[in-house]
Backbone as ProteinMPNN parsed JSONL, in Angstrom:
{"seq_chain_A": "XXXXXXXXXXXXXXXXXXXXXXXXXXXXXXXXXXXXXXXXXXXXXXXXXXXXXXXXXXXXXXXXXXXXXXXXXXXXXXXXXXXXXXXXXXXXXXXXXXXX", "coords_chain_A": {"N_chain_A": [[0.896, -1.196, 0.015], [0.423, 2.27, -0.639], [-0.084, 4.3, 1.098], [-0.967, 6.846, 0.518], [-3.318, 9.511, 0.709], [-6.423, 10.287, -0.525], [-7.576, 13.507, -1.336], [-9.767, 16.369, -1.145], [-8.755, 18.342, -2.752], [-7.303, 16.718, -4.538], [-9.453, 15.417, -5.852], [-10.629, 17.57, -7.029], [-8.649, 18.447, -8.689], [-8.429, 16.257, -10.465], [-10.873, 16.39, -11.774], [-10.617, 18.84, -13.019], [-8.475, 18.245, -14.735], [-9.471, 16.051, -16.245], [-11.952, 16.713, -17.201], [-11.872, 19.351, -17.943], [-12.852, 21.749, -16.917], [-12.575, 24.846, -15.12], [-10.256, 25.347, -12.349], [-11.357, 26.429, -10.106], [-14.145, 25.971, -10.58], [-14.202, 23.247, -10.609], [-13.452, 22.666, -7.99], [-15.722, 23.823, -6.706], [-17.591, 22.058, -7.674], [-16.88, 19.637, -6.454], [-17.191, 20.249, -3.789], [-20.014, 20.763, -3.769], [-21.073, 18.285, -4.386], [-20.121, 16.7, -2.097], [-21.427, 18.227, -0.059], [-24.069, 17.716, -0.683], [-24.152, 14.937, -0.211], [-23.607, 14.917, 2.598], [-25.692, 16.519, 3.607], [-27.865, 14.84, 2.997], [-27.293, 12.508, 4.518], [-27.455, 13.731, 7.042], [-30.145, 14.203, 7.291], [-30.917, 11.615, 7.785], [-31.168, 9.748, 5.821], [-30.247, 7.251, 3.347], [-27.377, 7.07, 1.361], [-26.71, 6.075, -1.927], [-24.336, 5.001, -4.195], [-24.087, 4.153, -7.303], [-22.276, 1.301, -8.329], [-20.307, 1.85, -6.605], [-20.814, 2.078, -3.659], [-22.712, 2.22, -0.566], [-23.762, 4.688, 1.861], [-24.805, 4.733, 5.067], [-26.812, 5.396, 8.132], [-26.54, 4.099, 11.328], [-28.159, 3.166, 14.308], [-26.742, 2.715, 17.398], [-27.07, 0.744, 20.339], [-26.922, 1.634, 23.809], [-24.373, 0.494, 26.088], [-22.379, -1.447, 28.407], [-19.061, -0.743, 28.735], [-15.523, -1.474, 28.959], [-12.683, -0.062, 30.463], [-9.578, -0.525, 28.987], [-7.251, -0.128, 30.116], [-7.417, 0.197, 32.922], [-9.439, -1.621, 33.579], [-11.816, -0.878, 34.614], [-15.36, -0.669, 34.593], [-17.307, 1.059, 32.232], [-20.082, 3.103, 31.317], [-21.345, 3.225, 28.008], [-22.822, 5.509, 25.923], [-25.925, 5.452, 24.004], [-25.652, 5.84, 20.436], [-25.368, 7.298, 17.134], [-24.045, 5.991, 14.234], [-22.005, 6.291, 11.248], [-21.941, 4.29, 8.49], [-20.241, 2.503, 5.849], [-20.931, 0.644, 3.054], [-19.375, -1.241, 0.76], [-19.979, -1.698, -2.786], [-20.576, -4.658, -4.751], [-19.261, -4.518, -7.136], [-17.148, -2.678, -6.656], [-15.807, -4.166, -4.636], [-14.918, -6.346, -6.093], [-13.269, -5.11, -7.898], [-11.26, -4.082, -6.28], [-10.242, -6.542, -5.117], [-9.226, -7.721, -7.504], [-7.166, -5.86, -8.123], [-5.495, -6.178, -5.971], [-4.685, -8.769, -6.245], [-2.766, -8.782, -8.224]], "CA_chain_A": [[-0.019, 0.003, 0.049], [1.252, 3.444, -0.771], [-0.303, 5.274, 2.271], [-1.468, 8.141, -0.012], [-4.709, 9.802, 1.07], [-7.139, 11.058, -1.585], [-8.127, 14.698, -0.697], [-10.79, 17.215, -1.911], [-7.953, 18.976, -3.777], [-7.054, 15.679, -5.503], [-10.613, 15.238, -6.636], [-10.94, 18.793, -7.86], [-7.552, 18.319, -9.715], [-8.775, 15.252, -11.488], [-12.003, 16.865, -12.576], [-10.064, 19.875, -13.778], [-7.647, 17.626, -15.744], [-10.205, 15.132, -17.086], [-13.164, 17.316, -17.891], [-11.455, 20.586, -18.528], [-13.392, 22.947, -16.325], [-11.529, 25.629, -14.354], [-9.879, 24.718, -10.992], [-12.422, 27.001, -9.153], [-15.4, 25.256, -10.918], [-14.002, 21.817, -10.231], [-13.439, 22.673, -6.518], [-16.979, 23.971, -6.312], [-18.299, 20.791, -7.96], [-16.548, 18.619, -5.406], [-17.854, 20.736, -2.55], [-21.426, 20.625, -3.964], [-21.33, 16.743, -4.241], [-19.927, 16.299, -0.651], [-22.476, 18.863, 0.706], [-25.331, 16.961, -0.877], [-24.118, 13.684, 0.44], [-23.619, 15.168, 4.004], [-27.036, 16.856, 3.934], [-28.723, 13.661, 2.891], [-27.038, 11.737, 5.727], [-27.945, 14.457, 8.28], [-31.636, 13.88, 7.284], [-31.161, 10.23, 8.204], [-31.436, 8.944, 4.586], [-29.124, 6.443, 2.896], [-26.762, 7.53, 0.012], [-26.282, 4.929, -2.661], [-23.592, 5.5, -5.352], [-24.01, 2.94, -8.106], [-20.882, 0.753, -8.595], [-19.25, 2.253, -5.527], [-21.318, 1.582, -2.397], [-23.784, 3.076, 0.137], [-23.473, 5.264, 3.217], [-26.06, 4.789, 5.909], [-26.61, 5.648, 9.523], [-27.029, 3.024, 12.153], [-28.173, 3.484, 15.712], [-26.136, 1.625, 18.332], [-27.606, 0.774, 21.682], [-26.041, 1.91, 24.948], [-23.883, -0.759, 26.65], [-21.318, -1.257, 29.362], [-17.704, -1.068, 28.253], [-14.477, -1.63, 29.908], [-11.403, 0.667, 30.212], [-8.635, -1.496, 28.857], [-6.016, 0.142, 30.983], [-7.72, 0.082, 34.399], [-10.458, -2.681, 33.8], [-13.021, -0.309, 35.149], [-16.555, -0.666, 33.711], [-17.727, 2.406, 31.905], [-21.182, 3.101, 30.432], [-21.187, 3.874, 26.678], [-24.145, 6.032, 25.627], [-26.387, 5.183, 22.674], [-25.134, 6.784, 19.477], [-25.54, 7.038, 15.76], [-22.7, 5.91, 13.509], [-21.996, 6.225, 9.85], [-21.428, 2.955, 7.948], [-20.078, 2.404, 4.408], [-20.921, -0.766, 2.532], [-18.947, -1.227, -0.728], [-20.757, -2.476, -3.808], [-19.898, -5.887, -5.209], [-18.308, -4.074, -8.233], [-16.016, -2.13, -5.944], [-15.083, -5.278, -3.976], [-14.213, -7.172, -7.16], [-12.136, -4.237, -8.461], [-10.156, -4.096, -5.255], [-9.669, -7.823, -5.096], [-8.469, -7.895, -8.712], [-5.979, -5.089, -8.005], [-4.631, -6.798, -4.947], [-4.163, -10.045, -6.664], [-1.773, -8.672, -9.297]], "C_chain_A": [[0.867, 1.259, 0.033], [1.108, 4.382, 0.408], [-0.777, 6.601, 1.806], [-2.916, 8.24, 0.363], [-5.251, 10.646, -0.111], [-7.889, 12.28, -0.905], [-9.155, 15.317, -1.663], [-9.957, 17.856, -3.096], [-7.563, 17.974, -4.832], [-8.216, 15.501, -6.421], [-10.87, 16.353, -7.55], [-9.828, 18.821, -8.986], [-7.929, 17.426, -10.838], [-9.941, 15.697, -12.318], [-11.499, 18.011, -13.49], [-9.288, 19.244, -15.027], [-8.471, 16.845, -16.746], [-11.338, 15.765, -17.884], [-12.867, 18.656, -18.505], [-12.071, 21.814, -17.994], [-12.343, 23.594, -15.475], [-11.323, 24.986, -13.015], [-10.95, 25.223, -10.022], [-13.716, 26.187, -9.408], [-15.352, 23.832, -10.427], [-14.011, 21.749, -8.744], [-14.918, 22.918, -6.048], [-17.835, 22.76, -6.547], [-18.122, 19.808, -6.92], [-17.315, 19.034, -4.101], [-19.356, 20.562, -2.63], [-21.816, 19.138, -3.743], [-21.222, 16.378, -2.772], [-21.003, 16.991, 0.216], [-23.726, 18.096, 0.591], [-25.304, 15.598, -0.228], [-24.203, 13.849, 1.994], [-25.092, 15.559, 4.369], [-28.059, 15.7, 3.919], [-28.508, 12.767, 4.105], [-27.589, 12.443, 7.007], [-29.447, 14.226, 8.393], [-31.948, 12.435, 7.669], [-31.402, 9.29, 7.042], [-30.165, 8.286, 4.149], [-28.662, 7.067, 1.58], [-26.211, 6.395, -0.66], [-25.614, 5.469, -3.925], [-23.436, 4.232, -6.144], [-22.535, 2.56, -8.447], [-19.864, 1.11, -7.621], [-19.659, 1.699, -4.218], [-22.367, 2.454, -1.832], [-23.258, 3.437, 1.441], [-24.805, 5.26, 3.9], [-25.728, 5.001, 7.339], [-27.172, 4.487, 10.217], [-27.092, 3.492, 13.631], [-27.676, 2.319, 16.542], [-26.775, 1.885, 19.719], [-26.54, 1.141, 22.721], [-25.512, 0.556, 25.468], [-22.822, -0.415, 27.744], [-20.007, -1.726, 28.724], [-16.696, -1.249, 29.303], [-13.216, -0.866, 29.551], [-10.276, -0.331, 30.167], [-7.419, -1.357, 29.763], [-6.268, -0.15, 32.447], [-8.683, -1.17, 34.647], [-11.674, -2.234, 34.331], [-14.165, -0.309, 34.145], [-17.029, 0.768, 33.455], [-18.951, 2.34, 30.966], [-20.925, 3.826, 29.1], [-22.625, 4.214, 26.227], [-24.551, 5.532, 24.231], [-25.875, 6.183, 21.711], [-25.529, 6.397, 18.095], [-24.289, 7.071, 15.049], [-22.953, 5.839, 12.011], [-21.261, 4.945, 9.355], [-21.358, 3.02, 6.45], [-20.08, 0.957, 4.015], [-20.521, -0.674, 1.127], [-19.798, -2.055, -1.574], [-19.954, -3.719, -4.209], [-18.918, -5.486, -6.385], [-17.003, -3.542, -7.681], [-15.158, -3.182, -5.268], [-14.31, -6.067, -4.937], [-13.037, -6.372, -7.738], [-10.983, -4.208, -7.523], [-9.405, -5.377, -5.154], [-8.745, -8.112, -6.336], [-7.143, -7.069, -8.673], [-5.06, -5.625, -7.028], [-4.016, -8.062, -5.348], [-3.053, -9.972, -7.737], [-0.346, -8.497, -8.644]], "O_chain_A": [[1.94, 1.275, 0.635], [2.012, 5.16, 0.713], [-0.99, 7.471, 2.65], [-3.659, 7.259, 0.355], [-4.603, 11.573, -0.597], [-8.719, 12.08, -0.018], [-9.367, 14.864, -2.788], [-10.403, 17.893, -4.243], [-7.492, 18.368, -5.997], [-8.04, 15.437, -7.637], [-11.274, 16.167, -8.697], [-10.123, 19.2, -10.119], [-7.781, 17.766, -12.011], [-9.981, 15.387, -13.508], [-11.941, 18.112, -14.635], [-9.454, 19.676, -16.168], [-8.235, 16.937, -17.951], [-11.627, 15.417, -19.028], [-13.514, 19.066, -19.468], [-11.849, 22.884, -18.56], [-11.332, 22.976, -15.139], [-12.132, 24.163, -12.586], [-11.399, 24.451, -9.174], [-14.325, 25.751, -8.43], [-16.326, 23.292, -9.903], [-14.572, 20.783, -8.226], [-15.339, 22.283, -5.081], [-18.708, 22.444, -5.739], [-19.085, 19.168, -6.498], [-17.975, 18.222, -3.454], [-19.956, 20.227, -1.609], [-22.756, 18.818, -3.014], [-22.159, 15.79, -2.232], [-21.461, 16.37, 1.175], [-24.4, 17.825, 1.585], [-26.333, 15.135, 0.265], [-24.813, 13.002, 2.648], [-25.663, 15.007, 5.31], [-28.975, 15.635, 4.738], [-29.492, 12.3, 4.68], [-28.114, 11.794, 7.912], [-29.961, 14.068, 9.5], [-33.111, 12.077, 7.858], [-31.802, 8.145, 7.251], [-29.084, 8.723, 4.544], [-29.478, 7.535, 0.787], [-25.324, 5.736, -0.118], [-26.199, 6.274, -4.648], [-22.73, 3.318, -5.716], [-21.711, 3.405, -8.797], [-18.694, 0.747, -7.746], [-18.917, 0.889, -3.663], [-22.879, 3.342, -2.514], [-22.477, 2.73, 2.078], [-25.806, 5.733, 3.362], [-24.586, 4.836, 7.769], [-28.172, 3.918, 9.781], [-26.166, 4.139, 14.118], [-28.097, 1.169, 16.42], [-26.975, 3.013, 20.17], [-25.351, 0.948, 22.47], [-26.191, -0.454, 25.28], [-22.451, 0.741, 27.945], [-19.85, -2.857, 28.264], [-17.028, -1.175, 30.486], [-12.717, -1.005, 28.434], [-9.997, -0.96, 31.188], [-6.707, -2.304, 30.098], [-5.401, -0.694, 33.132], [-8.733, -1.696, 35.758], [-12.581, -3.041, 34.535], [-13.965, 0.015, 32.975], [-17.128, 1.575, 34.379], [-18.915, 1.639, 29.955], [-20.352, 4.916, 29.084], [-23.501, 3.353, 26.16], [-23.704, 5.23, 23.391], [-25.661, 7.328, 22.109], [-25.986, 5.275, 17.878], [-23.508, 8.014, 15.178], [-24.005, 5.374, 11.571], [-20.147, 4.619, 9.766], [-22.281, 3.524, 5.81], [-19.337, 0.142, 4.562], [-21.243, -0.081, 0.325], [-20.319, -3.068, -1.107], [-18.743, -3.766, -3.994], [-17.866, -6.105, -6.547], [-15.915, -3.884, -8.145], [-13.93, -3.111, -5.312], [-13.167, -6.439, -4.671], [-11.968, -6.912, -8.019], [-9.83, -4.301, -7.945], [-8.175, -5.408, -5.109], [-7.654, -8.666, -6.203], [-6.114, -7.549, -9.148], [-3.852, -5.531, -7.245], [-2.942, -8.424, -4.867], [-2.477, -10.996, -8.103], [0.65, -8.384, -9.358]]}, "name": "protein", "num_of_chains": 1, "seq": "XXXXXXXXXXXXXXXXXXXXXXXXXXXXXXXXXXXXXXXXXXXXXXXXXXXXXXXXXXXXXXXXXXXXXXXXXXXXXXXXXXXXXXXXXXXXXXXXXXXX"}
């Protein structure tokens, strides 16, 4: 693995390079897409991106956890978490790339 992280700037750069819109327009496009995804998730709705995967919110119940350092029991409050489930197409693409 290379350890490289894909950033908003990288996405905007790729749009600028591949589509040919200005750097400012490509950055605005990336922001608009990410804002739309965020707003949809805030409403509690699922976001499905064909051939990529889906983002959804899950409610986790409260439970009793344990501090690994001290062994002390600690209550963990109920919370909502964001979960990503990759599509079968993405899984196959990753598996193919890793097997080379």
